[in-house]
Coordinates of C-alpha atoms and ligand atoms in Angstrom, one line a residue:
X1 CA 9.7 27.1 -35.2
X2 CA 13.4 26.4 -35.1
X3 CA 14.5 24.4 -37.9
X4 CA 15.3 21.1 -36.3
X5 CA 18.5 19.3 -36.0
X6 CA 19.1 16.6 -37.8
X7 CA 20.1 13.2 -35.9
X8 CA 23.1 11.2 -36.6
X9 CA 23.1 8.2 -38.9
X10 CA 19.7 5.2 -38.1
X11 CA 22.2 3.2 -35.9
X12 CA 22.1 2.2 -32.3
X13 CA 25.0 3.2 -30.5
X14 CA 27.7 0.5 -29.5
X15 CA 26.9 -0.7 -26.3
X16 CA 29.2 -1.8 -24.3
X17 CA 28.5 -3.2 -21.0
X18 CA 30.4 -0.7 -18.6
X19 CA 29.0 2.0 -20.8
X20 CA 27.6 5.2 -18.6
X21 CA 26.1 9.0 -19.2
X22 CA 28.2 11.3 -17.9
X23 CA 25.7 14.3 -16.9
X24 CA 26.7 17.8 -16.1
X25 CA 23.8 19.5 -14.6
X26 CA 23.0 23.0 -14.0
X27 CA 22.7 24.1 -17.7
X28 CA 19.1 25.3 -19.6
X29 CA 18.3 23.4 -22.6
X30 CA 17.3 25.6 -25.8
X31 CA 16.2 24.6 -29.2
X32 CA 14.0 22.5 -30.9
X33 CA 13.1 18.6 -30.5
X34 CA 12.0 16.0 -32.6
X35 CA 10.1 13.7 -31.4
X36 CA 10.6 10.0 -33.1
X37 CA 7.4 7.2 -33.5
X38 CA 5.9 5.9 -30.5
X39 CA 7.8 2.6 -29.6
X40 CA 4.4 1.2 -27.9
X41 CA 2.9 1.2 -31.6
X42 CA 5.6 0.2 -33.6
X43 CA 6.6 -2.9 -31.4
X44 CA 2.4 -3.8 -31.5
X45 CA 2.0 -2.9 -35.2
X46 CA 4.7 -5.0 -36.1
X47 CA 2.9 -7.6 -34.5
X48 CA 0.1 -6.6 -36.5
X49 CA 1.9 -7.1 -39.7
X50 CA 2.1 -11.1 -39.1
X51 CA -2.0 -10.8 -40.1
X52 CA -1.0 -9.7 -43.1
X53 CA 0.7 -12.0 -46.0
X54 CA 1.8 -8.7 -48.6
X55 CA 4.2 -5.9 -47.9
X56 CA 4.0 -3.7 -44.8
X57 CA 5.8 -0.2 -45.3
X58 CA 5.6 1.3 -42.3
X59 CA 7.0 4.6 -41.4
X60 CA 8.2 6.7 -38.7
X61 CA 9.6 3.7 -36.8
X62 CA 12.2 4.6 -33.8
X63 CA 15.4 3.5 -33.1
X64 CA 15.0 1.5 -30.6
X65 CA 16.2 -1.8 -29.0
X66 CA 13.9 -2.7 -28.5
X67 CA 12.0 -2.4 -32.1
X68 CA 15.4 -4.4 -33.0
X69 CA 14.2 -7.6 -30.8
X70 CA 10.9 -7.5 -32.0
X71 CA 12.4 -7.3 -35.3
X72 CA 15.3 -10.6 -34.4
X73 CA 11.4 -12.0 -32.8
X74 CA 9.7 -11.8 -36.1
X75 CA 12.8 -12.9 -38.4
X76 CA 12.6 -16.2 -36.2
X77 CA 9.7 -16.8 -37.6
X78 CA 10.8 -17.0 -41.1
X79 CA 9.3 -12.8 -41.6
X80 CA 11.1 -11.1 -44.0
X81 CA 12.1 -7.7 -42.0
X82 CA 14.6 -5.0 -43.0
X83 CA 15.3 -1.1 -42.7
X84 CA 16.3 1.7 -43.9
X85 CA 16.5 4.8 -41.9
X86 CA 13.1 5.1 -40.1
X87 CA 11.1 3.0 -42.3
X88 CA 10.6 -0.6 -41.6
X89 CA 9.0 -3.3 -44.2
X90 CA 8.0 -6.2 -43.1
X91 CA 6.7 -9.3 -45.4
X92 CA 4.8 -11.9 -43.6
X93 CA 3.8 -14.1 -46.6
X94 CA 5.9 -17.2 -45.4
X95 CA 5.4 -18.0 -41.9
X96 CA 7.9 -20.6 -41.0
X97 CA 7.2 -21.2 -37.6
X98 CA 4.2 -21.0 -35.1
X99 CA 6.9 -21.2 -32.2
X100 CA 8.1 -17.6 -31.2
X101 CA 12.3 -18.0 -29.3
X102 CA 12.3 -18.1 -25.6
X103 CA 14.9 -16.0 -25.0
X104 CA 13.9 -12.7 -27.6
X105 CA 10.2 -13.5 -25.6
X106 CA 11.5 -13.0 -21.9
X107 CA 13.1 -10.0 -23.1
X108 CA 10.2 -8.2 -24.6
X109 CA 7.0 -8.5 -23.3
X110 CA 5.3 -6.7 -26.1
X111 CA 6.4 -9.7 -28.2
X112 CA 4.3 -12.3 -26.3
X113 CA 1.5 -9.9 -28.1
X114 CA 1.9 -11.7 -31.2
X115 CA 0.3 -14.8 -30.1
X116 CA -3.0 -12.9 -31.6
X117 CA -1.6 -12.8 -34.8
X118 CA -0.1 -15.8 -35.1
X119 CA -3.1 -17.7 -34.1
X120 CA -4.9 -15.4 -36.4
X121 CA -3.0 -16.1 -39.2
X122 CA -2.2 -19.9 -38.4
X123 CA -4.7 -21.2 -36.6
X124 CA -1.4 -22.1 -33.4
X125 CA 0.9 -20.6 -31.6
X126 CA 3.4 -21.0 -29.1
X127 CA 4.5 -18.4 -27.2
X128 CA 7.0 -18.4 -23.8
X129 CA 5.3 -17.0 -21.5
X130 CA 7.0 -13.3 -20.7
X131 CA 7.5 -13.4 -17.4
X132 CA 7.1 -10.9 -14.1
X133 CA 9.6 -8.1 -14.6
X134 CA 11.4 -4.8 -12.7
X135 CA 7.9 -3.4 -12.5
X136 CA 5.7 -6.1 -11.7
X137 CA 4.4 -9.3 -11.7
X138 CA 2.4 -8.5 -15.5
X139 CA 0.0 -11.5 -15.7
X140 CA -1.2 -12.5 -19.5
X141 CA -4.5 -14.0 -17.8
X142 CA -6.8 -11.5 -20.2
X143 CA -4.9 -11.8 -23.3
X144 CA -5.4 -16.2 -22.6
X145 CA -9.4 -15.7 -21.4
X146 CA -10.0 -13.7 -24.4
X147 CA -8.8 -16.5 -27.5
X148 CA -9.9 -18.9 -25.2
X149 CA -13.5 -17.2 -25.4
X150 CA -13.2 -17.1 -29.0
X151 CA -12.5 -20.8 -29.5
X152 CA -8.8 -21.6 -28.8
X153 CA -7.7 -24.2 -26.6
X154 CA -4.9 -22.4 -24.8
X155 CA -2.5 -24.7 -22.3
X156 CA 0.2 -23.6 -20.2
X157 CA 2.9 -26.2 -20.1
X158 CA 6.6 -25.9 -19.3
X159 CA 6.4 -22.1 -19.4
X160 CA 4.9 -22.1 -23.3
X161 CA 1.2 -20.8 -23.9
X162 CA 0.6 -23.4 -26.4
X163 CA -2.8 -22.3 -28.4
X164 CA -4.6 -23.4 -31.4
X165 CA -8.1 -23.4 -32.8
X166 CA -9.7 -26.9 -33.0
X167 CA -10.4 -28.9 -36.4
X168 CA -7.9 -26.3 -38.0
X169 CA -10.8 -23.5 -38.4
X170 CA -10.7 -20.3 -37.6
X171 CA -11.3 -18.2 -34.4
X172 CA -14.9 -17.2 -33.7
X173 CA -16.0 -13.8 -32.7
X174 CA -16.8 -13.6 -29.2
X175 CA -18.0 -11.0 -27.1
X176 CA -15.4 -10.1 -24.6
X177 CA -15.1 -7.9 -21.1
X178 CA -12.1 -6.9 -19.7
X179 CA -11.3 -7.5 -16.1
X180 CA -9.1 -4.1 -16.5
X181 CA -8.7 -2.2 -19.3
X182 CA -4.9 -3.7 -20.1
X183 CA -3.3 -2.3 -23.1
X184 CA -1.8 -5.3 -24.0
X185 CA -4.9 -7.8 -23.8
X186 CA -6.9 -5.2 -26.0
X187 CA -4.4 -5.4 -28.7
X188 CA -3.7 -8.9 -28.3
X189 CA -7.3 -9.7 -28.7
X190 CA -8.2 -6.9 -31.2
X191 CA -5.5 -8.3 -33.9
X192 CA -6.9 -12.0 -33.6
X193 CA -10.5 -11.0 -34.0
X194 CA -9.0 -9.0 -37.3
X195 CA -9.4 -12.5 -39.0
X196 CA -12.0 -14.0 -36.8
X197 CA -15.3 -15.7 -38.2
X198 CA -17.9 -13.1 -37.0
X199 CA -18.4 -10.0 -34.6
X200 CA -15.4 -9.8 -31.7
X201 CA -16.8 -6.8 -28.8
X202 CA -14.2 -6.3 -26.7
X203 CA -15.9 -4.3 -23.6
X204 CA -13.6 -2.1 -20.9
X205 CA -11.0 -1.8 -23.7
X206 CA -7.5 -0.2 -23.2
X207 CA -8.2 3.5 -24.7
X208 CA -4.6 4.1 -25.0
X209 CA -3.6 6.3 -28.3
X210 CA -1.7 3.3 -29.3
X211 CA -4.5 0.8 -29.4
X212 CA -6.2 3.5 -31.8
X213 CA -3.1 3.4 -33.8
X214 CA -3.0 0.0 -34.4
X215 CA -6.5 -0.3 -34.9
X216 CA -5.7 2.0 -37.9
X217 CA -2.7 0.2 -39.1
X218 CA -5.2 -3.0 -39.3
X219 CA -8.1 -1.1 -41.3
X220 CA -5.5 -0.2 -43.7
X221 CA -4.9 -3.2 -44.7
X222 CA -8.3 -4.0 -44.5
X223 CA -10.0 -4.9 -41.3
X224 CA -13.4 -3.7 -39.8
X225 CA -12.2 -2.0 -36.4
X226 CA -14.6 0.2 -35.1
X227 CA -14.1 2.1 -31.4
X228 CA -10.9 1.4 -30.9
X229 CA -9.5 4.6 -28.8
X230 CA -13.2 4.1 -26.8
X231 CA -13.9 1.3 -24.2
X232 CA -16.0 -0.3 -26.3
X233 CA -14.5 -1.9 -29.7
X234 CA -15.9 -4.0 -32.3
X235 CA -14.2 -6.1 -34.5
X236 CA -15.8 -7.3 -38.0
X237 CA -13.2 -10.4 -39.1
X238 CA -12.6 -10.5 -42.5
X239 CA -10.7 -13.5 -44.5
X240 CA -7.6 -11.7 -45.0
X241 CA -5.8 -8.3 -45.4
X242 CA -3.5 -6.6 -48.1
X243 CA -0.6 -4.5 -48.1
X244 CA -0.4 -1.5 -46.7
X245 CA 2.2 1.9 -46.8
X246 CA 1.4 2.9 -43.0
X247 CA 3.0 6.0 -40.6
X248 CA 3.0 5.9 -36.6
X249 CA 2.3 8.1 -34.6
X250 CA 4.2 10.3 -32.3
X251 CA 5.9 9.1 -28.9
X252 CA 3.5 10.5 -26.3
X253 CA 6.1 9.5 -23.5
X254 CA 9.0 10.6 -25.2
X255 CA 7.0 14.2 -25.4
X256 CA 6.0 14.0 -22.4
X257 CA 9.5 13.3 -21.1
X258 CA 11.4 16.4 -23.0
X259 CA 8.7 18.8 -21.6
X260 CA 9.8 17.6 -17.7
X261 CA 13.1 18.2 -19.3
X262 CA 12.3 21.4 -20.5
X263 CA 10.5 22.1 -17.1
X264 CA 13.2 20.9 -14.7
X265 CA 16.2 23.0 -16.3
X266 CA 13.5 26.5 -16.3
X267 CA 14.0 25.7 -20.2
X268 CA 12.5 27.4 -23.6
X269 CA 12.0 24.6 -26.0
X270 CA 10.4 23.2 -28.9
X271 CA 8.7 20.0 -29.5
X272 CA 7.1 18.7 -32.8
X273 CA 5.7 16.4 -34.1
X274 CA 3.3 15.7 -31.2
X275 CA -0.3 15.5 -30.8
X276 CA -1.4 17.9 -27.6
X277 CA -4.9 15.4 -27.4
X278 CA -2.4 12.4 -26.7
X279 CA -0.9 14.3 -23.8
X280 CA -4.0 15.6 -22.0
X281 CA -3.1 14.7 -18.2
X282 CA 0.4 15.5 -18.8
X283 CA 0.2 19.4 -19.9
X284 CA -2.5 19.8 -17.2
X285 CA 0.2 18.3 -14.5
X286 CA 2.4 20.3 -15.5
X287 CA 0.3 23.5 -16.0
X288 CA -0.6 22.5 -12.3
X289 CA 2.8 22.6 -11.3
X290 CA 3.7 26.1 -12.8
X291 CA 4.8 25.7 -16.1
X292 CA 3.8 27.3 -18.9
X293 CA 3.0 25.1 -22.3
X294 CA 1.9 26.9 -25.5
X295 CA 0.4 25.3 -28.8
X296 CA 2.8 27.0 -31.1
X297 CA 1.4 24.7 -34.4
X298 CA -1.0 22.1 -34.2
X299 CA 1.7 19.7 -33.7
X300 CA 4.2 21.7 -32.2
X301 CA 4.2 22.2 -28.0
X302 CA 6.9 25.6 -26.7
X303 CA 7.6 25.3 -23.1
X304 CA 8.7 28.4 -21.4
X305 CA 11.2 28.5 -18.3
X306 CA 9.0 27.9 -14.8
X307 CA 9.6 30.8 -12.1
X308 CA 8.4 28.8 -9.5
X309 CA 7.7 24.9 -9.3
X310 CA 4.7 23.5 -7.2
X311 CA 3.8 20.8 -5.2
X312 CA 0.7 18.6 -6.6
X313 CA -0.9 15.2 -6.1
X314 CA -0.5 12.1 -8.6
X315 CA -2.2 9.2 -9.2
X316 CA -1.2 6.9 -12.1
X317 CA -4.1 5.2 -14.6
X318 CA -5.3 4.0 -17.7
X319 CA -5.8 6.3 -20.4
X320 CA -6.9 8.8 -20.6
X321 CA -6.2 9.4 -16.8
X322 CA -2.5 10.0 -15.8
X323 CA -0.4 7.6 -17.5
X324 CA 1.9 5.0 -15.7
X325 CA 5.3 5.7 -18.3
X326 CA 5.2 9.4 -16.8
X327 CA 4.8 8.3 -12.9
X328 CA 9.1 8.7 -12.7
X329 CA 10.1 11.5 -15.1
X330 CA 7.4 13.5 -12.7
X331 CA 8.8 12.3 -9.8
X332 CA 12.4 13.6 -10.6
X333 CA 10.3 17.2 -11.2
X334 CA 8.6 17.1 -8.5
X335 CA 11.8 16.7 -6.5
X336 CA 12.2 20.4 -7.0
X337 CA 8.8 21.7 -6.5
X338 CA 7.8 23.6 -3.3
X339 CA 6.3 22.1 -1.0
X340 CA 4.7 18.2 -0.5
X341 CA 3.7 16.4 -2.5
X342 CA 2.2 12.7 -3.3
X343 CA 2.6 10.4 -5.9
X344 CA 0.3 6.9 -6.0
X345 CA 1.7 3.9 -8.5
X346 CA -2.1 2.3 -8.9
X347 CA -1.2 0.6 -12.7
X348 CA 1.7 -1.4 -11.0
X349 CA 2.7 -2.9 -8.2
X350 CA 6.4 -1.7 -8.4
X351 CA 7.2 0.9 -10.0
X352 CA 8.9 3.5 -7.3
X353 CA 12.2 1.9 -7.4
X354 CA 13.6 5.4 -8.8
X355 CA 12.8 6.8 -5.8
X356 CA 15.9 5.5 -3.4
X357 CA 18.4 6.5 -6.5
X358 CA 16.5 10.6 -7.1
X359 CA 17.3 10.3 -3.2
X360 CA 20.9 9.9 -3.8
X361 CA 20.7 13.2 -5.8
X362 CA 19.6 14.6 -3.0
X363 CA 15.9 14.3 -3.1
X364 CA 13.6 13.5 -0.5
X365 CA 11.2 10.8 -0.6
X366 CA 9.6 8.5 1.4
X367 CA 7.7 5.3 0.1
X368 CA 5.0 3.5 2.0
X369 CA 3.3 1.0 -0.6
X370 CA 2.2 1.8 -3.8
X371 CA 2.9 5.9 -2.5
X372 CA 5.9 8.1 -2.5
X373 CA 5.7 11.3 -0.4
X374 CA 7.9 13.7 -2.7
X375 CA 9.0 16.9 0.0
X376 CA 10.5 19.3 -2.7
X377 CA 14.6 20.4 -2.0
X378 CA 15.9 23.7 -3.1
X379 CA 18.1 21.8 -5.3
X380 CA 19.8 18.2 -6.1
X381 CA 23.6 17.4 -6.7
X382 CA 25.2 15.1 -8.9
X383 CA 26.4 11.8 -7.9
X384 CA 26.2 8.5 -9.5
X385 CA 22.9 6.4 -9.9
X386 CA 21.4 3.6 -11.4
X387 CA 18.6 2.8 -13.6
X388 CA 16.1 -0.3 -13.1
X389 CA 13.7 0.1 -15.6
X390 CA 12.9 2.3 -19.0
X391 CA 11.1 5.3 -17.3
X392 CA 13.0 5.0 -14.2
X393 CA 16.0 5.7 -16.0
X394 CA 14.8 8.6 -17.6
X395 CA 14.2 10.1 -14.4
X396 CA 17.7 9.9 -13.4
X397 CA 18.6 11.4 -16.4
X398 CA 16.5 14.4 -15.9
X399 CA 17.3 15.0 -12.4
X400 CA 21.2 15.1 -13.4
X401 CA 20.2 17.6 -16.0
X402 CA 19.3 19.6 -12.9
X403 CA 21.3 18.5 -10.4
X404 CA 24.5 20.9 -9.2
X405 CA 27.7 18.6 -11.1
X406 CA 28.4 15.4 -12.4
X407 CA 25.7 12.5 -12.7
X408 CA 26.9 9.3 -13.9
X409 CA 24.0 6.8 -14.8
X410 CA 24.5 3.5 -15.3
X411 CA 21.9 1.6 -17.1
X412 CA 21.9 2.7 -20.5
X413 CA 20.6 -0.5 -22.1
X414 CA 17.5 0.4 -20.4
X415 CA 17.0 4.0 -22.5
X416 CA 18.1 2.6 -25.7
X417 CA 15.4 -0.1 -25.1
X418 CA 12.9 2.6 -25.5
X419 CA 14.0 6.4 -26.2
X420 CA 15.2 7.2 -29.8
X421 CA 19.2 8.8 -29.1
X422 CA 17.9 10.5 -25.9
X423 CA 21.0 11.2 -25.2
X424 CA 22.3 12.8 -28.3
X425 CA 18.6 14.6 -28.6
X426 CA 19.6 16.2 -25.2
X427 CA 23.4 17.3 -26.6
X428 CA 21.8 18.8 -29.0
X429 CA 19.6 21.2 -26.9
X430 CA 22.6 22.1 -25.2
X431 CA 22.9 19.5 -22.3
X432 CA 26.2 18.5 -21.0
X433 CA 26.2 15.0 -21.3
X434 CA 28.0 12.2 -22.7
X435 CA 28.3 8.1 -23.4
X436 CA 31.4 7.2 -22.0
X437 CA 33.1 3.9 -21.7
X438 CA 33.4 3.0 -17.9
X439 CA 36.7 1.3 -16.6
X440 CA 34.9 -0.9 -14.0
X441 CA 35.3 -3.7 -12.1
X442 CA 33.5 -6.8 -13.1
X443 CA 29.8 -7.0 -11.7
X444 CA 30.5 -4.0 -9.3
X445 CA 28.7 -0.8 -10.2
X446 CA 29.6 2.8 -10.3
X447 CA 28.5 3.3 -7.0
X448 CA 30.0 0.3 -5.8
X449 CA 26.8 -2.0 -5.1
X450 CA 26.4 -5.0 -7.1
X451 CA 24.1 -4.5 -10.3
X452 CA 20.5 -5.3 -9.8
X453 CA 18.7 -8.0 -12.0
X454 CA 16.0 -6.7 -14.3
X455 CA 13.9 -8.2 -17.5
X456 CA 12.6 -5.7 -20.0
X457 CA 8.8 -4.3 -19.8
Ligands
UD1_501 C1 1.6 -1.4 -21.9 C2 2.8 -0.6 -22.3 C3 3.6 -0.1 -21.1 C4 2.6 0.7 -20.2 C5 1.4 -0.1 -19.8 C6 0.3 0.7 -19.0 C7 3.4 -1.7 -24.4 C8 4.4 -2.5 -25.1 N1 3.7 -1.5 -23.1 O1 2.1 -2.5 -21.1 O2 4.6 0.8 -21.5 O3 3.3 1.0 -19.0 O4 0.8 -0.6 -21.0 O5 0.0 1.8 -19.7 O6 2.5 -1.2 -24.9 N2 -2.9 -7.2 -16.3 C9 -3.4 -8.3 -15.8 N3 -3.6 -9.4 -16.7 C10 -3.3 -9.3 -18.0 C11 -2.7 -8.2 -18.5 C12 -2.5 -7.1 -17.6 O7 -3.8 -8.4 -14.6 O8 -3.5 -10.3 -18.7 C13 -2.6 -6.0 -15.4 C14 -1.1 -5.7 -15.3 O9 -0.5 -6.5 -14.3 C15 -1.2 -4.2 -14.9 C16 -2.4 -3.7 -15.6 O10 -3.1 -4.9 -16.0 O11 -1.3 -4.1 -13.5 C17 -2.1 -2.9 -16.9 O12 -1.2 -3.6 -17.7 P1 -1.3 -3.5 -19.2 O13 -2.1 -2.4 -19.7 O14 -1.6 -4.9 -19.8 O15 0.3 -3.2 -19.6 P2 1.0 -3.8 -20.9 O16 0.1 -3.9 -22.1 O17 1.9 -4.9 -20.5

């Protein structure tokens, strides 16, 4: 393996608004790339560490945005947080406040997750409710339906979800069946059944890698989580937790993202560390498609240049079936492939908004519904597009890696929200591209339309 690069100094990058990525495609991509912490685990197991009243040293934590908000989210509270590098410690011994800030909630849905462990750990919590967003409407029905069923009274006034559990006791174990198996209900519900009275069963559980990972994150600090990574997942509560030195795992999304890269500029490269079982449907898409991936170490995946890119079909859902977060990255490959092919959103109700702006690079896609029918093009060209959500915006990146010219993307808050430097890990396996400040006129984008609205998922 190539010894890896190492990444500039644990800061975000200054943002400023009329910030954009200048993108000069056309070139292969060589090296090796190292992939940072998942951000759906961090953001949830530092939820997680509200259960617990010692230290939490957890490691492996990415630079995110959105990590920072959860972190501004939990400081609120009256948490101690700090961090150095890519470790994070977190002290919930002194929770100040059962009332989590409207405006850090609305941002970050993942936050709204912490009503589990705030009821948990105080018997009430009020929590804004998040919100719809640029994907879709994202309902927290299940997460409310499952405290409810293990003895909170939960009411929705004013926009707050104010819960608490009667005579000051503690939540009751409860046997519970998801409607769908939603990610986020499973881990809401999962942490407040940590330090429940009794036996929680949470049935059609999210099997998501990250629900496994905080699962484990929990049972070291001592709670009884059994299944969790199945459909089926018990929870034993216990009285209270301890301290605990945790790692996360790696990003599957961010892997699965720098192997479209790899695959859309016919590039040799390295990634590591990743785990290949995370990433299942996403090196069998690809292998579909005509590229080739090799296990070079257990936790290293080599992608060699594609001679020939091919049409397939998609459809998005719960793990371990094709997951959601890669629906756009493939979209931008598939641009490129021969032939037709078809891509169906089933997770969320709208999530093909990338598909206008890949159609300004040249792309050609039609959307009827929840489908997009993706006819590959010889090739895209630069011009300049706009982001509307996290993995939408990576798509755009990656297309203007292999687009003919410039690509300027606007929308850069997006990707700092949830990939660690993506730029700067693309500079260094040789991409042409660049943060540049943008003169601009107020509210009017780079392709002279007016920004579009969106709320963080
Ligand atoms: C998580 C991930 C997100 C990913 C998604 C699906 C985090 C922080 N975010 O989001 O990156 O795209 O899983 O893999 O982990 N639903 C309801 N009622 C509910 C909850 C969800 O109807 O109470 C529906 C949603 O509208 C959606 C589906 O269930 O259609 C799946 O959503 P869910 O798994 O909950 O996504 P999140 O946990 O929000």
């Amino acid at each position: 393996m190539n010894p890896s690069t190492s990444l500039p100094d644990a800061k975000l990058a200054p943002q400023a608004d009329s910030s954009v990525l200048q993108i000069f495609g056309g070139h292969r991509l060589h090296g090796h790339v190292k992939i940072s912490g998942a951000k759906n685990s961090a953001l949830v197991i530092m939820a997680g560490a509200l259960l617990c009243s010692g230290d939490c040293h957890i490691r492996n934590v990415p630079l995110l945005a959105d990590v920072e908000k959860m972190g501004q989210v939990l400081s609120a509270l009256g948490v101690k947080v700090s961090r150095q590098g890519d470790i994070l410690d977190i002290n919930a011994s002194n929770i100040t406040t059962s009332k989590a800030p409207y405006e850090l909630v609305t941002q970050l849905r993942a936050s709204f997750f912490a009503i589990g462990s705030i009821l948990a750990r105080l018997g009430v919590a009020q929590m804004p409710l998040p919100g719809g967003c640029a994907i879709g409407a994202r309902p927290v029905d299940l997460h409310v339906r499952g405290l409810q069923a293990m003895g909170a009274e939960v009411q929705i006034e004013h926009g707050i979800c104010n819960a608490y559990v009667p005579n000051g006791g503690r939540l009751k174990g409860a046997k519970i069946y998801l409607d769908t198996p939603s990610v986020g209900a499973t881990e809401t519900l999962m942490m407040a059944a940590t330090l429940a009275d009794g036996e929680t069963i949470i049935e059609n559980a999210a099997r998501e890698p990250e629900v496994a990972d905080l699962a484990n994150f929990c049972n070291a600090m001592g709670a009884k989580i059994h299944g969790a990574g199945s459909s089926v997942i018990t929870i034993e509560g216990v009285p209270q937790l301890h301290s605990v030195d945790y790692s996360i795992i790696p990003d599957r999304i961010e892997t699965g993202t720098f192997l479209v890269a790899g695959a859309i500029t016919r590039s040799d490269i390295l990634l590591s560390p990743v785990v290949p079982d995370h990433l299942i449907p996403v090196i069998a898409k690809l292998r579909e498609i005509g590229v080739q991936i090799i296990e070079e170490a257990p936790d290293c995946l080599r992608i060699l240049p594609a001679e020939t890119l091919k049409a397939t079909y998609i459809e998005t859902l719960p793990h371990p079936g094709f997951p959601t977060d890669m629906q756009a990255p493939f979209m931008a490959l598939l641009t490129l492939a021969e032939g037709d092919s078809i891509i169906n959103e089933s997770v969320f109700e709208n999530r093909l908004r990338h598909a206008s702006e890949l159609n300004r690079l040249g792309a050609d896609i039609r959307v009827k519904g929840n489908t997009a029918f993706v006819r590959g093009v010889p090739n895209l060209s630069g011009a300049p597009v706009i982001g509307t959500d996290l993995r939408a915006s990576a798509a755009l990146v990656l297309a203007g890696l292999a687009a003919d010219g410039q690509t300027t993307f606007q929308g850069l808050h997006h990707l700092d929200r949830g990939y660690d430097r993506l730029d700067i890990k693309l500079q260094q396996l040789g991409a042409k591209i660049k943060r540049v400040n943008e003169v601009s006129t107020p509210g009017v984008t780079s392709n002279g339309s007016t920004p579009p609205v969106t709320i963080a998922n």
